[in-house]
CSV table of C-alpha atoms in Angstrom, one decimal:
chain,number,residue,atom,x,y,z
A,1,MET,CA,13.4,18.1,-25.4
A,2,LYS,CA,15.1,14.9,-24.3
A,3,LYS,CA,18.0,14.0,-26.7
A,4,ASP,CA,19.6,10.7,-26.5
A,5,THR,CA,23.4,12.2,-26.8
A,6,HIS,CA,25.7,14.0,-24.0
A,7,ILE,CA,26.5,17.5,-24.4
A,8,THR,CA,29.8,15.7,-23.4
A,9,THR,CA,30.2,13.5,-26.1
A,10,ALA,CA,33.1,11.4,-24.6
A,11,PHE,CA,30.5,10.3,-21.9
A,12,ASP,CA,28.7,8.8,-24.7
A,13,ARG,CA,31.8,7.0,-25.9
A,14,ASP,CA,32.4,5.4,-22.6
A,15,LEU,CA,28.8,4.0,-22.1
A,16,GLU,CA,28.8,2.6,-25.7
A,17,ALA,CA,32.3,0.9,-24.9
A,18,ILE,CA,31.2,-0.5,-22.3
A,19,GLU,CA,27.7,-1.9,-24.1
A,20,THR,CA,30.2,-2.8,-27.1
A,21,HIS,CA,32.2,-5.2,-24.3
A,22,ILE,CA,28.9,-6.6,-23.2
A,23,MET,CA,27.7,-7.9,-26.2
A,24,ARG,CA,31.1,-9.4,-27.4
A,25,MET,CA,31.3,-11.0,-24.2
A,26,ALA,CA,27.9,-12.4,-24.7
A,27,GLY,CA,28.8,-13.5,-28.2
A,28,LEU,CA,31.6,-15.6,-26.7
A,29,VAL,CA,29.4,-17.2,-24.0
A,30,GLU,CA,27.0,-18.4,-26.5
A,31,GLU,CA,29.5,-19.7,-28.8
A,32,ALA,CA,31.1,-21.6,-25.5
A,33,ILE,CA,27.6,-23.3,-24.6
A,34,LEU,CA,27.0,-24.6,-28.2
A,35,ASN,CA,30.7,-25.8,-28.9
A,36,ALA,CA,30.5,-27.6,-25.3
A,37,ALA,CA,27.3,-29.3,-25.7
A,38,THR,CA,28.6,-30.2,-29.6
A,39,ALA,CA,31.8,-31.5,-28.5
A,40,LEU,CA,29.8,-33.5,-26.0
A,41,GLU,CA,27.6,-35.3,-28.8
A,42,THR,CA,30.3,-35.8,-31.3
A,43,ARG,CA,33.0,-36.6,-28.6
A,44,ASP,CA,35.1,-33.8,-30.0
A,45,GLU,CA,37.9,-33.6,-27.3
A,46,ALA,CA,39.7,-30.8,-29.7
A,47,LEU,CA,36.7,-28.9,-29.7
A,48,ALA,CA,36.4,-29.6,-25.7
A,49,SER,CA,39.9,-28.1,-25.3
A,50,ALA,CA,39.2,-25.2,-27.3
A,51,VAL,CA,36.1,-24.4,-25.0
A,52,ARG,CA,38.1,-24.6,-22.0
A,53,ALA,CA,40.9,-22.4,-23.3
A,54,GLY,CA,38.2,-19.8,-24.9
A,55,ASP,CA,37.3,-19.0,-21.2
A,56,LYS,CA,39.9,-16.8,-20.6
A,57,ALA,CA,38.9,-14.2,-23.1
A,58,ILE,CA,35.3,-14.1,-21.4
A,59,ASP,CA,37.2,-13.9,-17.9
A,60,ALA,CA,39.2,-10.6,-19.5
A,61,LEU,CA,36.4,-8.9,-20.7
A,62,GLU,CA,34.2,-9.0,-17.3
A,63,GLU,CA,37.6,-7.5,-15.9
A,64,GLN,CA,37.5,-4.9,-18.3
A,65,ILE,CA,34.2,-4.2,-18.3
A,66,ASN,CA,34.5,-3.7,-14.4
A,67,MET,CA,37.3,-1.5,-14.7
A,68,ASP,CA,35.8,0.6,-17.4
A,69,ALA,CA,32.6,0.8,-15.2
A,70,ALA,CA,34.7,2.2,-12.1
A,71,ARG,CA,36.4,4.6,-14.1
A,72,LEU,CA,33.3,5.8,-15.7
A,73,ILE,CA,31.8,6.4,-12.0
A,74,ALA,CA,34.8,8.1,-10.8
A,75,LEU,CA,35.1,10.3,-13.8
A,76,ARG,CA,32.1,11.1,-14.5
A,77,SER,CA,29.6,10.7,-11.7
A,78,PRO,CA,26.8,9.1,-13.9
A,79,THR,CA,23.1,9.6,-12.5
A,80,ALA,CA,19.5,8.1,-13.6
A,81,ALA,CA,19.7,6.0,-16.6
A,82,ASP,CA,23.4,6.6,-17.0
A,83,LEU,CA,24.1,5.2,-13.5
A,84,ARG,CA,21.6,2.3,-14.1
A,85,THR,CA,23.5,1.7,-17.6
A,86,VAL,CA,26.7,1.1,-15.6
A,87,LEU,CA,25.4,-1.0,-12.4
A,88,THR,CA,23.5,-3.4,-14.7
A,89,ALA,CA,26.5,-3.6,-16.9
A,90,MET,CA,28.8,-4.9,-14.1
A,91,LYS,CA,26.0,-7.3,-13.2
A,92,ILE,CA,25.6,-8.6,-16.7
A,93,ALA,CA,28.8,-9.1,-17.2
A,94,GLY,CA,29.3,-11.3,-13.9
A,95,ALA,CA,26.3,-13.5,-14.9
A,96,LEU,CA,27.9,-13.9,-18.0
A,97,GLU,CA,31.4,-14.7,-16.3
A,98,ARG,CA,29.1,-17.4,-14.5
A,99,CYS,CA,27.7,-19.1,-17.6
A,100,GLY,CA,31.2,-19.3,-19.3
A,101,ASP,CA,32.3,-21.1,-16.3
A,102,TYR,CA,29.7,-23.6,-16.7
A,103,ALA,CA,30.3,-23.9,-20.4
A,104,LYS,CA,34.0,-24.7,-19.5
A,105,ASN,CA,33.0,-27.1,-16.8
A,106,LEU,CA,30.8,-28.5,-19.4
A,107,ALA,CA,33.6,-29.1,-21.9
A,108,LYS,CA,36.1,-30.5,-19.1
A,109,ARG,CA,33.2,-32.9,-18.4
A,110,SER,CA,32.3,-33.9,-22.0
A,111,ASN,CA,36.5,-35.1,-22.1
A,112,VAL,CA,35.7,-37.4,-19.0
A,113,LEU,CA,32.5,-38.5,-20.7
A,114,ALA,CA,34.1,-39.6,-24.0
A,115,GLN,CA,36.3,-41.9,-22.1
A,116,MET,CA,33.0,-43.7,-21.0
A,117,PRO,CA,30.3,-45.7,-22.8
A,118,ALA,CA,27.6,-43.3,-24.1
A,119,VAL,CA,24.0,-43.0,-21.9
A,120,ALA,CA,21.7,-43.7,-24.8
A,121,GLY,CA,19.8,-40.4,-25.9
A,122,SER,CA,21.4,-38.1,-23.2
A,123,ALA,CA,23.9,-36.2,-25.2
A,124,GLY,CA,21.5,-34.9,-27.5
A,125,SER,CA,19.0,-33.9,-25.0
A,126,ILE,CA,21.6,-31.9,-23.3
A,127,ARG,CA,22.4,-30.4,-26.5
A,128,ARG,CA,18.8,-29.4,-27.0
A,129,MET,CA,18.6,-28.0,-23.7
A,130,ALA,CA,21.8,-26.1,-24.2
A,131,LYS,CA,20.9,-24.8,-27.5
A,132,ALA,CA,17.7,-23.6,-25.6
A,133,VAL,CA,19.7,-21.6,-22.9
A,134,GLN,CA,21.7,-20.3,-25.4
A,135,LEU,CA,18.5,-19.2,-27.5
A,136,GLN,CA,17.4,-17.4,-23.7
A,137,LEU,CA,20.9,-15.8,-23.8
A,138,LYS,CA,20.6,-14.5,-27.3
A,139,ASN,CA,17.3,-13.0,-26.6
A,140,VAL,CA,17.9,-11.4,-23.6
A,141,LEU,CA,20.9,-9.9,-25.3
A,142,ASP,CA,18.6,-8.3,-27.8
A,143,ALA,CA,16.3,-7.1,-25.3
A,144,TYR,CA,19.3,-5.3,-23.9
A,145,ALA,CA,20.5,-3.8,-27.0
A,146,ARG,CA,17.1,-2.7,-27.7
A,147,ARG,CA,16.1,-1.7,-24.3
A,148,ASP,CA,13.1,-3.8,-24.7
A,149,VAL,CA,11.0,-4.8,-21.8
A,150,VAL,CA,8.6,-6.7,-23.2
A,151,LEU,CA,11.4,-9.1,-24.9
A,152,ALA,CA,13.0,-9.2,-21.3
A,153,GLU,CA,9.8,-10.5,-19.8
A,154,GLN,CA,9.3,-13.1,-22.1
A,155,VAL,CA,13.0,-14.7,-21.4
A,156,ARG,CA,12.2,-14.7,-17.6
A,157,GLN,CA,8.8,-16.3,-18.4
A,158,ASP,CA,10.3,-18.8,-20.6
A,159,ASP,CA,12.8,-20.0,-18.1
A,160,HIS,CA,10.2,-22.5,-17.3
A,161,ASP,CA,10.9,-24.5,-20.2
A,162,VAL,CA,14.5,-24.9,-19.3
A,163,ASP,CA,13.6,-25.8,-16.0
A,164,GLN,CA,11.2,-28.7,-17.1
A,165,MET,CA,13.6,-29.8,-19.8
A,166,TYR,CA,16.1,-30.3,-16.8
A,167,ASN,CA,13.4,-32.1,-14.6
A,168,ALA,CA,12.6,-34.6,-17.2
A,169,LEU,CA,16.9,-35.2,-17.7
A,170,PHE,CA,16.7,-35.7,-14.0
A,171,ARG,CA,14.3,-38.3,-14.3
A,172,GLU,CA,15.9,-40.2,-17.0
A,173,PHE,CA,19.3,-40.1,-15.4
A,174,ILE,CA,17.8,-41.8,-12.0
A,175,THR,CA,16.0,-44.2,-14.6
A,176,HIS,CA,19.2,-45.2,-16.2
A,177,MET,CA,21.1,-45.1,-12.7
A,178,MET,CA,18.6,-47.7,-11.4
A,179,GLU,CA,18.4,-50.0,-14.5
A,180,ASP,CA,22.4,-50.2,-14.6
A,181,PRO,CA,24.7,-49.1,-11.8
A,182,ARG,CA,27.5,-49.1,-14.5
A,183,ASN,CA,25.7,-45.9,-16.0
A,184,ILE,CA,26.1,-44.0,-12.6
A,185,SER,CA,29.5,-42.6,-13.3
A,186,ALA,CA,28.3,-41.2,-16.6
A,187,CYS,CA,24.9,-40.0,-15.5
A,188,MET,CA,26.6,-38.2,-12.3
A,189,HIS,CA,28.5,-36.1,-15.0
A,190,LEU,CA,25.5,-35.9,-17.1
A,191,HIS,CA,23.5,-34.6,-14.4
A,192,PHE,CA,26.2,-32.2,-13.0
A,193,ILE,CA,26.2,-30.7,-17.1
A,194,ALA,CA,22.3,-30.5,-16.8
A,195,LYS,CA,22.2,-28.4,-13.6
A,196,ASN,CA,24.9,-26.2,-14.8
A,197,ILE,CA,22.7,-25.6,-18.1
A,198,GLU,CA,19.8,-25.0,-15.6
A,199,ARG,CA,22.0,-22.6,-14.1
A,200,MET,CA,22.8,-20.7,-16.9
A,201,GLY,CA,19.1,-20.4,-17.9
A,202,ASP,CA,18.8,-18.6,-14.5
A,203,HIS,CA,21.7,-16.3,-15.4
A,204,ALA,CA,19.6,-15.3,-18.8
A,205,THR,CA,16.6,-14.8,-16.2
A,206,GLY,CA,18.4,-12.2,-14.2
A,207,ILE,CA,19.9,-10.6,-17.0
A,208,ALA,CA,16.2,-9.9,-18.4
A,209,GLU,CA,15.6,-8.7,-14.7
A,210,GLN,CA,18.6,-6.3,-14.9
A,211,VAL,CA,17.3,-4.9,-18.2
A,212,ILE,CA,14.0,-4.4,-16.8
A,213,TYR,CA,15.6,-2.3,-14.2
A,214,LEU,CA,18.0,-0.5,-16.8
A,215,VAL,CA,14.7,0.8,-18.4
A,216,THR,CA,11.9,1.2,-15.9
A,217,GLY,CA,14.3,2.1,-12.4
A,218,SER,CA,13.1,-0.9,-10.9
A,219,LEU,CA,13.2,-4.5,-10.7
A,220,PRO,CA,9.9,-7.0,-11.5
A,221,ALA,CA,7.9,-6.8,-8.6
A,222,GLU,CA,5.8,-10.2,-9.3
A,223,ALA,CA,7.4,-13.7,-9.0
A,224,ARG,CA,8.1,-15.9,-12.0
A,225,PRO,CA,7.3,-19.4,-12.4
A,226,LYS,CA,9.4,-22.1,-11.2
A,227,ALA,CA,9.3,-25.1,-12.6
A,228,ASP,CA,12.7,-26.8,-11.2
A,229,ASN,CA,10.7,-29.2,-8.2
A,230,THR,CA,13.7,-32.1,-8.1
A,231,ALA,CA,14.6,-30.8,-4.9
A,232,LEU,CA,11.6,-32.5,-3.9
A,233,MET,CA,11.9,-35.8,-6.1
A,234,THR,CA,12.6,-39.1,-4.2
A,235,GLY,CA,13.6,-40.9,-7.5
A,236,THR,CA,10.8,-43.3,-6.7
A,237,GLU,CA,8.1,-41.4,-8.4
A,238,ARG,CA,7.3,-43.0,-12.0
B,1,MET,CA,17.5,14.5,11.2
B,2,THR,CA,14.8,15.4,8.8
B,3,THR,CA,11.3,16.5,9.6
B,4,GLU,CA,8.4,16.9,7.5
B,5,THR,CA,7.1,20.0,9.2
B,6,THR,CA,6.7,22.8,6.5
B,7,LYS,CA,8.3,26.0,6.8
B,8,MET,CA,7.4,28.1,3.9
B,9,THR,CA,4.7,27.1,1.4
B,10,ALA,CA,4.6,29.1,-1.6
B,11,ARG,CA,1.6,28.8,-3.8
B,12,SER,CA,1.0,29.9,-7.5
B,13,VAL,CA,3.9,32.1,-7.4
B,14,GLN,CA,4.4,34.0,-10.6
B,15,VAL,CA,7.3,36.5,-11.0
B,16,PHE,CA,7.5,39.0,-13.9
B,17,TYR,CA,10.5,41.4,-15.0
B,18,GLY,CA,8.5,44.0,-17.2
B,19,ASP,CA,7.1,41.6,-19.7
B,20,ASN,CA,9.5,38.9,-18.9
B,21,HIS,CA,7.4,35.8,-17.3
B,22,ALA,CA,10.2,34.8,-15.3
B,23,ILE,CA,8.6,32.2,-12.8
B,24,LYS,CA,5.3,30.5,-13.8
B,25,ASP,CA,3.0,29.3,-11.1
B,26,VAL,CA,5.0,27.8,-8.7
B,27,ASP,CA,4.0,25.8,-5.5
B,28,VAL,CA,6.5,24.5,-3.3
B,29,ASP,CA,6.9,23.4,0.4
B,30,ILE,CA,10.3,24.2,2.2
B,31,LEU,CA,10.8,22.0,5.0
B,32,ASP,CA,12.4,22.3,8.3
B,33,ASN,CA,15.3,20.9,9.4
B,34,THR,CA,15.9,20.1,5.5
B,35,VAL,CA,18.3,21.2,2.9
B,36,THR,CA,16.3,22.2,-0.3
B,37,ALA,CA,18.5,22.5,-3.8
B,38,PHE,CA,17.4,24.4,-6.3
B,39,ILE,CA,18.7,23.0,-9.5
B,40,GLY,CA,18.5,24.0,-13.2
B,41,PRO,CA,20.4,25.4,-16.1
B,42,SER,CA,20.9,29.3,-16.2
B,43,GLY,CA,18.1,31.6,-16.4
B,44,CYS,CA,15.5,28.9,-15.5
B,45,GLY,CA,14.5,30.9,-12.5
B,46,LYS,CA,15.9,29.3,-9.4
B,47,SER,CA,17.7,32.4,-8.1
B,48,THR,CA,14.6,34.5,-8.7
B,49,PHE,CA,12.7,32.2,-6.7
B,50,LEU,CA,15.0,31.9,-3.9
B,51,ARG,CA,15.1,35.7,-3.8
B,52,CYS,CA,11.1,35.6,-3.6
B,53,LEU,CA,11.8,33.7,-0.4
B,54,ASN,CA,12.9,36.9,1.9
B,55,ARG,CA,11.6,39.5,-0.8
B,56,MET,CA,14.9,40.4,-2.1
B,57,ASN,CA,13.2,40.9,-5.4
B,58,ASP,CA,11.3,44.2,-3.9
B,59,THR,CA,14.6,45.9,-4.3
B,60,ILE,CA,14.0,45.6,-8.3
B,61,ASP,CA,11.7,48.2,-9.6
B,62,ILE,CA,10.2,46.0,-12.6
B,63,CYS,CA,10.1,43.1,-10.7
B,64,ARG,CA,6.7,41.9,-9.8
B,65,VAL,CA,5.7,39.2,-7.5
B,66,GLN,CA,1.9,37.5,-7.7
B,67,GLY,CA,0.4,34.5,-5.4
B,68,GLU,CA,1.2,33.7,-1.9
B,69,ILE,CA,4.3,32.5,0.3
B,70,LEU,CA,3.4,31.9,3.6
B,71,MET,CA,5.7,31.6,6.6
B,72,GLN,CA,4.0,30.1,9.7
B,73,GLY,CA,0.7,31.0,8.1
B,74,GLU,CA,1.6,34.3,7.4
B,75,ASN,CA,1.9,35.8,3.7
B,76,ILE,CA,5.3,37.3,3.6
B,77,TYR,CA,4.0,39.8,0.9
B,78,ASP,CA,1.1,41.0,3.4
B,79,PRO,CA,1.8,44.8,3.2
B,80,ARG,CA,2.1,44.8,7.1
B,81,VAL,CA,5.1,42.6,6.8
B,82,ASP,CA,8.3,44.6,7.2
B,83,PRO,CA,10.8,43.0,4.6
B,84,VAL,CA,14.0,44.3,7.0
B,85,GLN,CA,12.3,42.2,9.6
B,86,LEU,CA,11.8,39.4,7.2
B,87,ARG,CA,15.1,39.3,6.1
B,88,ALA,CA,16.2,38.5,9.9
B,89,LYS,CA,14.1,35.5,9.6
B,90,VAL,CA,15.2,34.7,6.5
B,91,GLY,CA,18.6,35.0,6.4
B,92,MET,CA,20.7,34.9,3.0
B,93,VAL,CA,24.1,34.2,1.9
B,94,PHE,CA,25.5,35.2,-1.5
B,95,GLN,CA,27.6,33.9,-4.1
B,96,LYS,CA,30.9,36.0,-3.6
B,97,PRO,CA,32.0,36.1,0.1
B,98,ASN,CA,30.7,39.9,0.7
B,99,PRO,CA,31.9,40.8,4.1
B,100,PHE,CA,31.7,44.4,5.3
B,101,PRO,CA,34.5,46.5,5.6
B,102,LYS,CA,34.7,46.0,9.0
B,103,SER,CA,36.3,43.9,11.6
B,104,ILE,CA,35.3,40.2,12.3
B,105,TYR,CA,33.1,41.2,15.3
B,106,ASP,CA,31.6,43.9,13.5
B,107,ASN,CA,30.4,41.8,10.8
B,108,VAL,CA,28.7,39.3,12.9
B,109,ALA,CA,27.6,41.7,15.7
B,110,TYR,CA,25.7,44.1,12.9
B,111,GLY,CA,22.7,42.2,12.5
B,112,PRO,CA,22.0,41.7,16.4
B,113,LYS,CA,23.0,45.8,16.8
B,114,ILE,CA,20.6,46.7,14.4
B,115,HIS,CA,17.6,44.8,15.1
B,116,GLY,CA,18.3,45.4,18.9
B,117,LEU,CA,18.3,41.7,19.9
B,118,THR,CA,21.4,42.1,22.7
B,119,ARG,CA,21.0,44.2,25.8
B,120,SER,CA,24.7,44.1,26.7
B,121,LYS,CA,28.2,44.0,25.2
B,122,ALA,CA,28.6,40.7,27.1
B,123,GLU,CA,25.3,39.2,25.8
B,124,LEU,CA,26.5,40.4,22.4
B,125,ASP,CA,29.9,38.9,22.5
B,126,GLU,CA,27.9,35.8,23.5
B,127,VAL,CA,25.9,36.0,20.2
B,128,VAL,CA,29.2,36.6,18.2
B,129,GLU,CA,31.1,33.5,19.7
B,130,LYS,CA,28.2,31.0,19.1
B,131,SER,CA,27.6,32.3,15.7
B,132,LEU,CA,31.0,31.9,14.6
B,133,ARG,CA,31.1,28.6,16.6
B,134,ARG,CA,28.1,27.5,14.3
B,135,ALA,CA,29.7,28.9,11.2
B,136,ALA,CA,32.9,26.5,12.0
B,137,LEU,CA,34.9,29.5,12.2
B,138,TRP,CA,35.5,30.4,15.6
B,139,ALA,CA,39.0,28.6,16.4
B,140,GLU,CA,40.3,29.8,13.3
B,141,VAL,CA,39.3,33.8,13.8
B,142,LYS,CA,39.0,33.7,17.9
B,143,ASP,CA,42.4,35.4,18.4
B,144,ARG,CA,42.0,38.5,15.8
B,145,LEU,CA,38.4,39.3,16.2
B,146,HIS,CA,39.1,42.7,15.6
B,147,ALA,CA,41.0,42.3,12.2
B,148,PRO,CA,39.2,43.1,9.1
B,149,GLY,CA,37.0,40.6,7.9
B,150,THR,CA,38.4,41.2,4.2
B,151,GLY,CA,41.6,39.9,5.2
B,152,LEU,CA,40.2,36.0,5.8
B,153,SER,CA,40.5,33.8,2.8
B,154,GLY,CA,37.5,33.3,0.4
B,155,GLY,CA,36.3,30.2,2.5
B,156,GLN,CA,36.7,31.9,5.6
B,157,GLN,CA,35.0,34.8,4.2
B,158,GLN,CA,32.1,32.7,3.2
B,159,ARG,CA,31.7,31.2,6.7
B,160,LEU,CA,31.8,34.5,8.0
B,161,CYS,CA,28.9,35.5,6.0
B,162,ILE,CA,27.2,32.4,7.0
B,163,ALA,CA,27.8,33.4,10.3
B,164,ARG,CA,26.2,37.0,10.0
B,165,ALA,CA,23.4,35.6,8.8
B,166,ILE,CA,22.8,33.4,11.6
B,167,ALA,CA,23.7,35.8,14.3
B,168,THR,CA,20.0,37.3,14.3
B,169,ASN,CA,18.8,33.6,14.7
B,170,PRO,CA,16.5,33.2,11.5
B,171,GLU,CA,14.5,30.3,11.0
B,172,VAL,CA,15.5,30.1,7.4
B,173,LEU,CA,18.8,30.5,5.9
B,174,LEU,CA,18.8,31.0,1.7
B,175,MET,CA,22.1,30.5,0.0
B,176,ASP,CA,22.6,31.3,-3.7
B,177,GLU,CA,25.7,29.6,-5.2
B,178,PRO,CA,27.7,29.9,-1.9
B,179,CYS,CA,30.5,28.0,-2.8
B,180,SER,CA,30.9,28.7,-6.6
B,181,ALA,CA,33.9,31.2,-5.4
B,182,LEU,CA,35.4,28.7,-3.4
B,183,ASP,CA,38.1,25.9,-4.0
B,184,PRO,CA,36.9,22.2,-3.2
B,185,ILE,CA,38.6,22.3,0.4
B,186,ALA,CA,36.5,25.1,1.4
B,187,THR,CA,33.5,24.0,-0.4
B,188,ALA,CA,33.7,20.7,1.2
B,189,GLN,CA,34.1,22.7,4.7
B,190,VAL,CA,30.9,24.9,3.9
B,191,GLU,CA,28.9,21.5,2.8
B,192,GLU,CA,30.1,19.9,6.3
B,193,LEU,CA,28.7,23.3,7.6
B,194,ILE,CA,25.4,23.5,6.0
B,195,ASP,CA,24.6,20.0,7.1
B,196,GLU,CA,25.2,21.0,10.8
B,197,LEU,CA,23.1,24.2,10.1
B,198,ARG,CA,19.7,22.3,9.1
B,199,THR,CA,19.7,20.8,12.5
B,200,GLN,CA,18.5,24.4,13.5
B,201,PHE,CA,17.4,25.7,10.3
B,202,ALA,CA,15.4,25.2,7.2
B,203,VAL,CA,18.1,25.5,4.4
B,204,VAL,CA,17.5,26.3,0.9
B,205,ILE,CA,20.4,26.1,-1.8
B,206,VAL,CA,20.8,27.4,-5.4
B,207,THR,CA,23.7,25.6,-6.8
B,208,HIS,CA,25.0,25.1,-10.5
B,209,SER,CA,26.8,21.8,-9.1
B,210,MET,CA,24.3,19.0,-9.2
B,211,GLN,CA,26.8,16.8,-7.6
B,212,GLN,CA,26.7,19.6,-4.3
B,213,ALA,CA,23.0,19.2,-4.6
B,214,ALA,CA,23.0,15.5,-4.4
B,215,ARG,CA,25.7,15.7,-1.7
B,216,VAL,CA,24.0,18.2,0.7
B,217,SER,CA,20.2,18.3,-0.3
B,218,GLN,CA,17.3,16.1,1.2
B,219,ARG,CA,15.0,17.8,-1.3
B,220,THR,CA,15.8,18.8,-4.6
B,221,ALA,CA,13.4,21.1,-7.2
B,222,PHE,CA,14.2,21.0,-10.7
B,223,PHE,CA,13.5,24.4,-12.6
B,224,HIS,CA,13.5,25.0,-16.4
B,225,LEU,CA,12.2,27.8,-18.0
B,226,GLY,CA,10.6,29.3,-15.0
B,227,ASN,CA,8.6,26.1,-14.2
B,228,LEU,CA,9.1,24.1,-11.4
B,229,VAL,CA,9.2,20.8,-13.1
B,230,GLU,CA,10.2,18.3,-10.5
B,231,TYR,CA,10.3,18.4,-7.0
B,232,GLY,CA,11.1,15.4,-4.6
B,233,GLU,CA,13.7,13.4,-2.4
B,234,THR,CA,16.9,14.1,-3.6
B,235,GLY,CA,17.9,10.3,-3.8
B,236,GLN,CA,14.6,9.8,-6.0
B,237,ILE,CA,15.5,12.7,-8.1
B,238,PHE,CA,19.2,11.4,-8.7
B,239,THR,CA,18.4,7.8,-9.4
B,240,THR,CA,14.6,7.7,-11.0
B,241,PRO,CA,13.5,11.1,-11.6
B,242,ARG,CA,10.1,11.4,-13.1
B,243,ASP,CA,10.2,13.9,-15.6
B,244,PRO,CA,12.5,13.5,-19.2
B,245,ARG,CA,13.3,17.0,-18.8
B,246,THR,CA,14.7,16.1,-15.4
B,247,GLU,CA,16.9,13.3,-16.6
B,248,SER,CA,18.2,15.1,-19.4
B,249,TYR,CA,19.3,17.9,-17.5
B,250,ILE,CA,21.0,15.6,-14.7
B,251,THR,CA,22.6,13.5,-17.0
B,252,GLY,CA,23.8,16.3,-19.0
B,253,ARG,CA,21.8,16.0,-21.9
B,254,ILE,CA,20.7,19.9,-22.0
B,255,GLY,CA,22.5,22.7,-20.9
């Protein structure tokens, strides 16, 4: 009884075009995150500059998705799952655009950090955290493409790990700064980077919630575990 | 304003055209001060069911109706119920505007006259004016009440038919695709009127336009192959339908 395709095939083409743009955008964002983290670790200023320049393409895709969505709403009056497809595409594009901005900011700071003495071990930790978030994004976009609620829920739960990596880095940076005030400039930059990566994890979680809404028609009810408790830290705990 | 007061209750309604089982075991509550939309593909039974609500199917020889349809506790298919009286209480507006070949005034005055609802010319004038005002037509026709109704534009004719239907002061107004012969402006005017009318009546509308159902109704019933598949609040039906058949229909996947 229920068919997957519309009687008007152009409707399907319009919806597919929006999803294709989302997947392309996600690909660019994942690449930007990994490249920015690599540039930080290897002090590769050319790669960092490429990441900064590449953000324009991500922004352009978001604009394209929003325009296509507005057009689809105006011309086709989508309802039910079709409507949710359009609404979630706009929100997911917005979340990906923010992730792109954070990656760009990371690249920018990595160029500044390249001028300073390295803080031992920090770039490797940042790269591992970036890798974890990139994997979260990859998983959530797989969940989106496959309409997989179970995987989306898994991504929501896994954000806990990213939060804990951020907590560990937060403590580490405070330790470095207290040990040697000459580390303060670098650690401040590194801390913003870690915080921005943690924010990307939150966006991956937000996308996971959009996938759940897309498939089920309602947002997940129960709260997810939050492990970012740095707002409560004084810097004196050991 | 919507109320949860039930105006009409249909229980286990079956309709047969000869051997054809056109309506299968339909239960529905029609709420007062609410626009209820019946949607579904052609031949799904929505118009047939609408016509049960004022016994218009009585005029079709091979049509049999089973089950019960209650209006304020009384079964409208009870042999003691006079279908002509019933239709004064449950008015109807059709797809194509069908004014009588009479003056605008006489079109509206006809129902109150044959039902003996008015005692004087002055009273009848008052009913005609009030009905035309409620149908949002008064301003356009007050200077030519004795011109033929058929001389009006399509949208005006349809509003004249609505004025005629409400002149007998019905409790329920049935509309069978009332805008499908109208242009978008006239459609918007009739839709605006429908929203006004629900402050006084229960309105039931059959429409092929899902967008119209979404725009004008508070309740939507989806019919398919003679079954009432899903009945619920209009916003819910169009955003999170529960039955996959409803979803397929409203998103344009089955015809």
